[in-house]
Coordinates of C-alpha atoms in Angstrom, one line a residue:
X1 CA -11.6 5.4 1.6
X2 CA -13.1 8.7 0.2
X3 CA -15.8 9.7 -2.0
X4 CA -18.5 7.0 -2.9
X5 CA -18.5 4.7 -6.0
X6 CA -16.8 5.8 -8.6
X7 CA -17.8 5.5 -12.4
X8 CA -17.5 6.7 -16.0
X9 CA -19.4 6.6 -19.1
X10 CA -17.3 7.8 -21.8
X11 CA -16.7 7.1 -25.8
X12 CA -17.6 8.5 -29.2
X13 CA -21.1 9.0 -28.5
X14 CA -23.2 12.3 -28.0
X15 CA -25.2 13.8 -25.1
X16 CA -27.6 16.1 -25.7
X17 CA -25.4 17.1 -28.6
X18 CA -22.5 16.9 -27.2
X19 CA -19.2 15.5 -28.7
X20 CA -17.5 13.4 -26.4
X21 CA -13.7 12.6 -27.5
X22 CA -12.9 9.4 -28.8
X23 CA -11.3 8.2 -25.4
X24 CA -11.0 9.8 -22.2
X25 CA -8.3 8.6 -19.5
X26 CA -7.6 9.1 -16.2
X27 CA -3.2 9.5 -15.7
X28 CA -1.2 9.8 -12.6
X29 CA -2.6 11.9 -9.6
X30 CA -1.8 12.6 -5.8
X31 CA -4.0 13.6 -3.2
X32 CA -4.6 17.1 -4.5
X33 CA -3.6 16.7 -8.4
X34 CA -5.0 15.1 -11.4
X35 CA -4.2 14.5 -15.4
X36 CA -7.2 13.5 -17.9
X37 CA -5.9 13.0 -21.1
X38 CA -8.4 12.7 -24.0
X39 CA -8.4 12.0 -27.8
X40 CA -10.7 13.0 -29.8
X41 CA -11.3 12.6 -33.8
X42 CA -10.4 14.8 -36.8
X43 CA -11.9 18.3 -36.8
X44 CA -12.5 18.2 -33.1
X45 CA -9.9 20.2 -32.1
X46 CA -11.1 22.2 -28.8
X47 CA -11.8 20.5 -25.4
X48 CA -13.4 21.5 -22.3
X49 CA -13.7 20.0 -19.3
X50 CA -15.8 20.6 -15.9
X51 CA -15.3 19.4 -13.3
X52 CA -15.4 19.6 -9.2
X53 CA -13.5 17.6 -6.7
X54 CA -15.7 16.8 -2.8
X55 CA -18.4 19.3 -2.3
X56 CA -16.6 21.7 -4.0
X57 CA -18.5 24.2 -7.0
X58 CA -17.7 22.9 -10.8
X59 CA -14.7 24.6 -12.4
X60 CA -13.8 24.5 -16.2
X61 CA -10.8 24.1 -18.3
X62 CA -10.4 24.9 -22.0
X63 CA -7.7 23.2 -24.1
X64 CA -6.9 23.5 -28.0
X65 CA -6.1 19.5 -28.6
X66 CA -2.7 19.4 -30.7
X67 CA -2.7 16.8 -34.2
X68 CA 0.7 14.8 -34.8
X69 CA 1.8 15.3 -38.6
X70 CA -0.7 12.9 -40.4
X71 CA -2.6 11.9 -38.0
X72 CA -6.7 11.7 -38.0
X73 CA -6.7 12.3 -34.0
X74 CA -5.9 14.8 -31.7
X75 CA -4.9 14.8 -28.3
X76 CA -4.1 17.2 -25.1
X77 CA -3.8 16.6 -21.2
X78 CA -6.0 18.7 -19.0
X79 CA -3.5 19.1 -15.4
X80 CA -5.5 19.8 -12.5
X81 CA -4.0 21.4 -9.2
X82 CA -5.3 22.4 -5.9
X83 CA -7.7 19.9 -5.6
X84 CA -10.0 19.0 -2.2
X85 CA -7.1 16.7 -0.8
X86 CA -7.8 12.9 -1.4
X87 CA -11.7 13.2 -2.6
X88 CA -13.7 12.5 -5.4
X89 CA -13.3 14.5 -8.7
X90 CA -16.6 14.5 -10.9
X91 CA -15.8 15.8 -14.6
X92 CA -17.1 15.8 -17.8
X93 CA -15.2 16.5 -21.0
X94 CA -16.8 18.0 -24.9
X95 CA -15.0 18.5 -27.8
X96 CA -15.4 20.8 -30.6
X97 CA -14.7 22.2 -33.4
X98 CA -14.1 25.5 -32.3
X99 CA -13.9 27.2 -28.7
X100 CA -17.5 28.9 -29.5
X101 CA -19.1 25.8 -30.6
X102 CA -18.1 24.2 -26.7
X103 CA -20.7 23.3 -24.4
X104 CA -21.1 26.0 -21.4
X105 CA -20.4 25.0 -18.0
X106 CA -24.0 24.8 -16.8
X107 CA -24.8 22.6 -19.8
X108 CA -21.9 20.2 -19.4
X109 CA -22.5 19.9 -15.4
X110 CA -25.7 19.1 -15.7
X111 CA -24.5 16.4 -18.4
X112 CA -25.5 12.8 -18.1
X113 CA -21.7 11.6 -18.7
X114 CA -20.3 12.8 -15.4
X115 CA -17.4 10.8 -15.0
X116 CA -16.3 9.9 -11.2
X117 CA -12.3 9.1 -9.6
X118 CA -10.8 9.3 -6.3
X119 CA -7.7 11.0 -5.8
X120 CA -4.8 8.9 -4.3
X121 CA -5.6 8.5 -0.5
X122 CA -3.9 10.7 2.1
X123 CA -0.5 10.0 3.1
X124 CA -0.9 7.7 6.1
X125 CA -2.7 5.4 3.8
X126 CA -1.2 2.8 1.8
X127 CA -2.4 2.6 -2.0
X128 CA -4.5 -0.2 -3.1
X129 CA -2.9 -1.3 -6.8
X130 CA -4.8 -3.1 -9.3
X131 CA -2.2 -5.4 -11.8
X132 CA -3.4 -6.0 -15.5
X133 CA -1.7 -6.7 -18.3
X134 CA -2.2 -8.8 -21.6
X135 CA -5.5 -6.8 -23.1
X136 CA -5.6 -9.6 -26.0
X137 CA -9.3 -9.8 -25.9
X138 CA -9.2 -10.5 -29.4
X139 CA -8.2 -14.4 -28.9
X140 CA -11.5 -15.0 -27.1
X141 CA -13.3 -16.5 -29.5
X142 CA -16.9 -16.1 -27.4
X143 CA -17.6 -12.5 -28.0
X144 CA -19.6 -11.8 -24.9
X145 CA -16.1 -13.2 -23.0
X146 CA -14.2 -10.9 -24.7
X147 CA -13.9 -8.0 -22.3
X148 CA -15.8 -9.7 -19.4
X149 CA -12.5 -9.3 -16.9
X150 CA -12.8 -5.8 -17.9
X151 CA -16.3 -5.0 -16.6
X152 CA -15.4 -7.3 -13.3
X153 CA -12.5 -4.7 -12.8
X154 CA -15.2 -1.7 -13.3
X155 CA -17.0 -3.3 -10.6
X156 CA -13.8 -3.6 -8.2
X157 CA -12.8 -0.6 -9.4
X158 CA -16.5 1.8 -8.7
X159 CA -16.4 -0.3 -5.2
X160 CA -13.7 1.8 -4.0
X161 CA -11.2 -0.7 -3.8
X162 CA -8.5 0.4 -6.6
X163 CA -6.9 3.6 -5.5
X164 CA -4.1 3.2 -8.7
X165 CA -4.1 0.7 -11.5
X166 CA -0.7 -0.6 -13.2
X167 CA -0.8 -1.8 -17.0
X168 CA 2.1 -3.6 -16.8
X169 CA 2.3 -4.1 -21.2
X170 CA 0.5 -5.4 -23.7
X171 CA -2.4 -2.6 -23.8
X172 CA -2.9 -3.2 -27.3
X173 CA -1.9 -6.1 -29.6
X174 CA -0.2 -4.6 -32.5
X175 CA 1.0 -8.3 -34.4
X176 CA -2.1 -8.2 -36.8
X177 CA -0.5 -4.8 -38.4
X178 CA 2.6 -6.4 -38.8
X179 CA 1.2 -9.0 -40.6
X180 CA -1.1 -7.3 -42.7
X181 CA 1.7 -5.8 -44.1
X182 CA 3.8 -8.3 -44.3
X183 CA 1.0 -10.5 -46.3
X184 CA 0.8 -7.3 -48.8
X185 CA 4.6 -7.0 -49.4
X186 CA 4.6 -3.7 -48.0
X187 CA 7.5 -3.8 -45.6
X188 CA 9.7 -5.0 -48.3
X189 CA 11.0 -0.9 -48.6
X190 CA 10.0 -0.1 -45.5
X191 CA 12.4 2.3 -43.3
X192 CA 12.2 4.5 -40.7
X193 CA 13.3 7.5 -43.3
X194 CA 10.0 6.4 -45.4
X195 CA 8.2 9.2 -43.8
X196 CA 5.4 8.5 -46.0
X197 CA 5.3 5.0 -45.1
X198 CA 6.0 5.7 -41.4
X199 CA 2.2 8.0 -41.7
X200 CA 0.4 5.3 -42.7
X201 CA 1.9 2.8 -40.1
X202 CA 1.8 5.4 -37.2
X203 CA -2.2 6.1 -38.3
X204 CA -2.7 2.2 -38.0
X205 CA -1.5 2.0 -34.6
X206 CA -3.3 5.2 -33.4
X207 CA -6.5 3.3 -34.9
X208 CA -5.7 0.4 -33.0
X209 CA -5.2 2.3 -29.8
X210 CA -8.7 4.1 -30.5
X211 CA -10.3 0.6 -31.5
X212 CA -9.4 -1.0 -28.7
X213 CA -10.0 1.9 -25.5
X214 CA -13.4 2.8 -27.0
X215 CA -14.9 -0.5 -25.6
X216 CA -17.3 0.2 -23.3
X217 CA -15.9 -1.9 -20.7
X218 CA -12.3 -0.5 -21.0
X219 CA -13.1 2.9 -21.5
X220 CA -15.5 2.8 -18.1
X221 CA -12.4 1.5 -16.1
X222 CA -10.1 4.0 -17.8
X223 CA -12.2 7.2 -17.3
X224 CA -12.6 6.1 -13.4
X225 CA -9.0 5.6 -11.9
X226 CA -5.4 6.7 -12.0
X227 CA -3.4 4.7 -14.5
X228 CA 0.0 4.2 -15.7
X229 CA 1.2 2.2 -18.4
X230 CA 4.6 0.6 -19.4
X231 CA 4.8 -0.9 -23.0
X232 CA 6.1 -5.2 -23.6
X233 CA 6.4 -6.3 -27.3
X234 CA 2.9 -6.6 -28.0
X235 CA 2.6 -3.2 -27.8
X236 CA 5.2 -3.4 -30.8
X237 CA 5.1 -6.3 -32.6
X238 CA 5.5 -9.7 -31.1
X239 CA 9.0 -10.8 -29.6
X240 CA 10.5 -7.3 -30.4
X241 CA 13.9 -7.5 -29.3
X242 CA 14.2 -11.2 -28.7
X243 CA 14.8 -12.0 -32.6
X244 CA 18.5 -12.7 -34.1
X245 CA 18.2 -9.9 -36.2
X246 CA 16.5 -6.5 -37.0
X247 CA 15.7 -5.4 -40.1
X248 CA 14.6 -1.9 -41.3
X249 CA 11.1 -2.5 -41.3
X250 CA 10.9 -4.2 -37.7
X251 CA 12.6 -0.8 -37.3
X252 CA 10.3 1.2 -38.5
X253 CA 7.3 -1.0 -37.1
X254 CA 8.9 -0.2 -33.7
X255 CA 9.7 3.4 -34.4
X256 CA 5.4 4.0 -35.6
X257 CA 4.9 2.0 -32.1
X258 CA 7.3 4.2 -30.0
X259 CA 5.5 7.7 -31.6
X260 CA 2.0 5.9 -30.5
X261 CA 3.4 4.7 -26.9
X262 CA 4.3 8.4 -25.8
X263 CA 0.9 9.5 -27.3
X264 CA -1.4 7.1 -25.8
X265 CA 0.2 5.3 -22.7
X266 CA 3.4 7.3 -21.7
X267 CA 1.7 10.4 -21.0
X268 CA -0.3 8.9 -18.4
X269 CA 2.8 8.5 -16.3
X270 CA 5.4 10.5 -14.0
X271 CA 8.6 11.8 -16.2
X272 CA 10.6 9.2 -17.5
X273 CA 14.3 8.2 -17.5
X274 CA 16.2 10.0 -20.5
X275 CA 16.6 7.9 -23.0
X276 CA 13.7 5.0 -21.8
X277 CA 10.1 5.1 -20.6
X278 CA 10.9 3.7 -17.5
X279 CA 10.4 5.8 -14.4
X280 CA 10.6 6.2 -10.7
X281 CA 7.7 7.3 -8.2
X282 CA 6.8 7.9 -4.7
X283 CA 3.8 8.2 -2.7
X284 CA 2.3 7.4 0.8
X285 CA 5.5 5.3 1.9
X286 CA 5.7 3.3 -1.5
X287 CA 8.2 3.5 -4.2
X288 CA 7.2 1.9 -8.0
X289 CA 10.1 1.8 -10.0
X290 CA 9.0 0.8 -13.1
X291 CA 11.4 -0.4 -15.9
X292 CA 11.1 -0.1 -19.2
X293 CA 12.9 -3.9 -20.9
X294 CA 11.7 -3.0 -24.4
X295 CA 13.3 0.1 -26.2
X296 CA 16.5 -1.4 -25.6
X297 CA 16.3 -5.5 -25.9
X298 CA 18.2 -6.8 -28.3
X299 CA 18.7 -10.6 -28.1
X300 CA 22.1 -10.5 -30.2
X301 CA 23.7 -7.5 -27.9
X302 CA 22.2 -9.3 -25.1
X303 CA 20.5 -6.3 -23.7
X304 CA 17.4 -5.9 -21.9
X305 CA 17.7 -2.5 -19.6
X306 CA 20.2 -0.4 -21.3
X307 CA 23.3 1.1 -20.1
X308 CA 21.6 4.7 -19.5
X309 CA 18.8 3.2 -17.7
X310 CA 20.7 0.8 -15.6
X311 CA 22.5 3.8 -14.5
X312 CA 19.3 6.1 -13.6
X313 CA 17.7 3.5 -12.0
X314 CA 20.8 3.2 -9.8
X315 CA 20.6 6.9 -8.8
X316 CA 17.1 6.5 -7.6
X317 CA 17.4 3.5 -6.0
X318 CA 20.3 5.4 -4.0
X319 CA 18.1 8.3 -3.4
X320 CA 15.4 6.1 -1.7
X321 CA 17.7 4.2 -0.1
X322 CA 17.2 6.7 3.0
X323 CA 13.5 7.8 2.2
X324 CA 11.8 5.5 4.8
X325 CA 9.5 3.5 1.9
X326 CA 8.0 0.9 3.6
X327 CA 7.2 -1.2 -0.1
X328 CA 9.0 -1.1 -3.2
X329 CA 7.3 -2.0 -6.0
X330 CA 9.6 -2.9 -9.2
X331 CA 7.7 -3.9 -12.3
X332 CA 9.4 -5.5 -15.1
X333 CA 6.9 -6.7 -17.7
X334 CA 8.6 -10.0 -18.0
X335 CA 8.8 -11.9 -14.7
X336 CA 12.1 -12.6 -13.8
X337 CA 11.0 -16.2 -12.6
X338 CA 8.6 -18.4 -14.6
X339 CA 9.4 -21.7 -16.4
X340 CA 12.6 -23.1 -16.1
X341 CA 13.8 -21.9 -19.9
X342 CA 16.5 -23.8 -21.2
X343 CA 14.8 -27.4 -20.9
X344 CA 11.5 -25.1 -22.4
X345 CA 13.6 -24.2 -25.1
X346 CA 15.0 -27.4 -25.9
X347 CA 11.7 -29.1 -26.2
X348 CA 10.3 -27.0 -28.4
X349 CA 13.4 -26.6 -31.0
X350 CA 13.3 -30.4 -30.6
X351 CA 9.7 -30.5 -31.8
X352 CA 10.2 -28.0 -34.8
X353 CA 7.7 -25.9 -32.4
X354 CA 10.4 -22.8 -33.4
X355 CA 7.3 -19.7 -33.4
X356 CA 7.0 -20.0 -29.9
X357 CA 11.3 -19.2 -29.3
X358 CA 10.6 -15.7 -29.0
X359 CA 8.6 -16.3 -25.5
X360 CA 11.1 -18.1 -24.1
X361 CA 13.9 -15.7 -25.5
X362 CA 11.5 -12.6 -23.7
X363 CA 12.8 -14.8 -20.7
X364 CA 14.9 -13.0 -17.9
X365 CA 16.5 -16.6 -17.5
X366 CA 17.3 -17.0 -21.4
X367 CA 20.5 -17.4 -22.2
X368 CA 21.9 -14.1 -23.5
X369 CA 19.5 -12.2 -20.8
X370 CA 21.0 -13.8 -18.0
X371 CA 23.9 -11.4 -16.7
X372 CA 21.1 -8.5 -17.1
X373 CA 19.2 -10.8 -14.5
X374 CA 21.9 -11.3 -12.2
X375 CA 22.4 -7.2 -12.4
X376 CA 18.7 -6.9 -11.3
X377 CA 18.8 -9.5 -8.9
X378 CA 22.1 -8.1 -7.1
X379 CA 20.9 -4.1 -7.5
X380 CA 17.0 -5.0 -5.4
X381 CA 18.9 -7.6 -2.9
X382 CA 21.5 -4.3 -2.2
X383 CA 19.0 -1.9 -1.8
X384 CA 17.0 -4.9 0.5
X385 CA 19.9 -4.5 2.6
X386 CA 20.5 -0.5 2.6
X387 CA 16.9 -0.2 3.3
X388 CA 16.3 -2.6 5.9
X389 CA 13.0 -1.0 6.8
X390 CA 11.4 -1.7 3.0
X391 CA 10.2 -5.1 1.4
X392 CA 10.8 -4.9 -2.1
X393 CA 8.0 -7.2 -4.6
X394 CA 8.3 -7.4 -8.2
X395 CA 5.1 -7.0 -10.4
X396 CA 4.8 -8.6 -13.7
X397 CA 2.4 -9.7 -16.7
X398 CA 3.5 -11.4 -19.9
X399 CA 3.1 -15.0 -19.1
X400 CA -0.9 -15.2 -19.7
X401 CA -1.1 -16.8 -16.2
X402 CA -1.0 -15.6 -12.4
X403 CA 1.7 -16.6 -10.1
X404 CA 3.3 -15.9 -6.6
X405 CA 7.1 -16.5 -5.4
X406 CA 9.7 -15.8 -3.2
X407 CA 13.4 -15.3 -4.8
X408 CA 15.8 -15.8 -3.1
X409 CA 19.8 -14.4 -2.4
X410 CA 23.2 -16.7 -1.3
X411 CA 25.4 -14.2 -1.7
X412 CA 26.6 -13.5 2.1
X413 CA 26.9 -9.7 1.1
X414 CA 23.0 -9.6 0.6
X415 CA 22.8 -10.4 4.0
X416 CA 21.4 -8.0 6.8
X417 CA 22.5 -10.0 9.6
X418 CA 24.2 -13.4 10.3
X419 CA 21.2 -15.1 10.4
X420 CA 19.1 -13.3 7.7
X421 CA 18.0 -15.3 4.6
X422 CA 17.8 -12.4 1.7
X423 CA 14.3 -12.9 -0.2
X424 CA 12.0 -10.5 -2.3
X425 CA 8.4 -11.9 -3.3
X426 CA 6.8 -11.8 -7.5
X427 CA 3.3 -11.3 -8.0
X428 CA 2.3 -12.0 -11.8
X429 CA -0.9 -11.1 -12.9
X430 CA -1.7 -11.9 -16.5
X431 CA -3.9 -11.6 -18.9
X432 CA -7.0 -9.7 -18.4
X433 CA -8.0 -9.8 -21.6
X434 CA -5.8 -13.0 -23.2
X435 CA -6.2 -16.6 -22.9
X436 CA -4.1 -18.5 -20.6
X437 CA -2.1 -21.3 -22.1
X438 CA -4.0 -24.6 -23.5
X439 CA -3.6 -28.1 -24.7
X440 CA 0.4 -28.9 -25.7
X441 CA 1.8 -25.1 -24.4
X442 CA 0.3 -25.8 -21.0
X443 CA 1.8 -28.8 -20.5
X444 CA 5.4 -27.1 -21.4
X445 CA 4.9 -24.8 -19.0
X446 CA 3.0 -27.4 -16.4
X447 CA 6.5 -29.0 -16.7
X448 CA 9.0 -26.2 -16.5
X449 CA 6.9 -24.8 -13.1
X450 CA 7.7 -27.7 -10.2
X451 CA 7.2 -27.4 -6.3
X452 CA 11.5 -27.3 -5.7
X453 CA 13.5 -23.6 -5.5
X454 CA 14.9 -23.1 -9.5
X455 CA 18.3 -21.9 -10.1
X456 CA 17.8 -18.6 -11.5
X457 CA 21.8 -17.6 -11.6
X458 CA 24.6 -19.9 -11.2
X459 CA 23.0 -20.8 -7.6
X460 CA 23.3 -17.6 -6.6
X461 CA 19.8 -16.6 -7.1
X462 CA 17.1 -19.1 -6.6
X463 CA 13.0 -19.1 -6.9
X464 CA 10.0 -20.3 -6.0
X465 CA 6.5 -20.1 -7.0
X466 CA 4.0 -20.4 -4.1
X467 CA 0.9 -22.2 -3.7
X468 CA -2.6 -20.3 -4.2
X469 CA -5.0 -21.0 -1.6
X470 CA -7.9 -22.1 -3.1
X471 CA -6.8 -22.3 -6.7
X472 CA -7.9 -25.3 -8.4
X473 CA -4.6 -25.9 -10.2
X474 CA -2.3 -25.5 -7.3
X475 CA 0.5 -22.8 -8.0
X476 CA -0.2 -21.2 -11.6
X477 CA -3.7 -19.6 -12.5
X478 CA -4.8 -20.9 -15.8
X479 CA -7.1 -18.5 -15.8
X480 CA -7.9 -14.4 -17.0
X481 CA -7.4 -12.4 -14.3
X482 CA -6.5 -9.1 -12.5
X483 CA -5.1 -8.5 -9.4
X484 CA -5.4 -6.2 -6.3
X485 CA -2.9 -5.6 -3.9
X486 CA -3.4 -4.4 -0.6
X487 CA -0.4 -3.2 2.2
X488 CA -3.5 -2.2 4.8
X489 CA -4.8 -3.5 8.0
X490 CA -8.4 -4.7 6.5
X491 CA -11.2 -2.2 7.1
X492 CA -9.4 0.5 8.9
X493 CA -7.6 2.4 6.1
X494 CA -4.0 2.2 7.9
X495 CA -1.3 0.1 7.1
X496 CA -0.8 -3.7 8.1
X497 CA 0.9 -3.8 11.1
X498 CA 3.7 -6.6 10.3
X499 CA 3.7 -4.7 6.8
X500 CA 2.3 -8.0 4.9
X501 CA 1.1 -7.7 1.4
X502 CA -2.6 -9.2 0.3
X503 CA -2.9 -10.0 -2.9
X504 CA -5.9 -10.8 -4.4
X505 CA -6.7 -12.7 -8.0
X506 CA -9.9 -11.5 -9.6
X507 CA -10.2 -15.2 -12.0
X508 CA -12.4 -15.7 -14.7
X509 CA -15.2 -18.6 -13.5
X510 CA -14.5 -18.1 -10.0
X511 CA -17.2 -16.1 -7.9
X512 CA -14.8 -15.3 -5.2
X513 CA -11.4 -14.1 -5.4
X514 CA -8.3 -16.5 -4.5
X515 CA -6.7 -14.6 -1.5
X516 CA -3.0 -14.9 -0.6
X517 CA -1.2 -12.9 1.9
X518 CA 2.7 -12.6 1.3
X519 CA 4.3 -12.2 4.8
X520 CA 6.9 -9.5 5.4
X521 CA 10.4 -11.1 4.8

């Protein structure tokens, strides 16, 4: 671990007369490079960054921000290279209407608003990854609790325990935008071609991002640890892609959400695949395959990933098969293994609770998604065989509970040897803001999850949830949570000699994290 405690204080406030950006987010980093993305309010078109890495001297960069058509917000990203390897970066950003109005290097470097974040550790040291999803703090009635888990995550980041933060879906909740337009009958004639309406809609999404990410508890985290993000349905609207039909208004909301996802989330990530926001990334012996399961999702067409993303995913996996990765994390947003979907669907339909069917249809095990699930599992087990030194772990969110699981293939071709029992692991952390299921819906979830193996696809693939040690509810963590994944030997900064994965769930109401070691398979 390099550097000291990490902290950041950013927002729309002024520091000695200097205007700060509305949002400052640390994006994709390496051990010597960093990306710092900023969003400013209307009229503040110039930004200045001062920074230093390690014990170096402060430097400055000046940037002209861009303003999308019809937007009252401006954006830009600073790309830093040649930084002191694996050091702590101190920085501050100011914005102004003109370059002449920006504070000097001396003024900014001496300001009270210096933020700090660490670059990635050196190559021999595995990354400690934070896993978060489902930032629905609005679902919490107690205002003091709404962002409590973000505050706790900030403490864990400040203690130097996270190198990279993965946001795996529902970073914002845009459902209320759709509901407001419907109540006002504004979407009756809404289409993607209606540019005047689209500008208003995009601006509503931008305002949502700014309102959500300016919260001090969130801003502190976003400005103090490298982040990568992938969207899910609530970043668009509830159940996107899992409804029977897609209306012109539905498509308009998707296009507005897509534009603002690019402006606020995708710009933090490594280069994406060609027709989706999925991407592959390798660092420190770890591979990340982050799949976009919303852009091409269609219940009617029985697609989740999309043909071209499948092809690019296959090409990326083939390229990594001989790369000597020690761990491959595959991000899917919705977990491949959760409840017994068919039984839950029948029960909800019988009880007339059709409002929840979208959640059931989002599942990989839902009937129209089953073939895509088979393709996903087949590819991952094939990769496991072709890269025998690599452990494979699925990372997901979405379901507002925490779980770990083992998934097994019964396909003979997937065996590494006659004695091999092909298995991969799954870790789910959800949600950092959203409340867990309660009442009847919790009962439905509990009825759908047991200790026995669940058939995932025609008895060729099965999965089983694991007991979470110290969890009052056994296999399912029914508390708001985030997770930290660690592949290192405790306190030594190197790899665990047995390549085991330590998962720590930081859960609301529990003083100590729930810790589980997933043994290498």
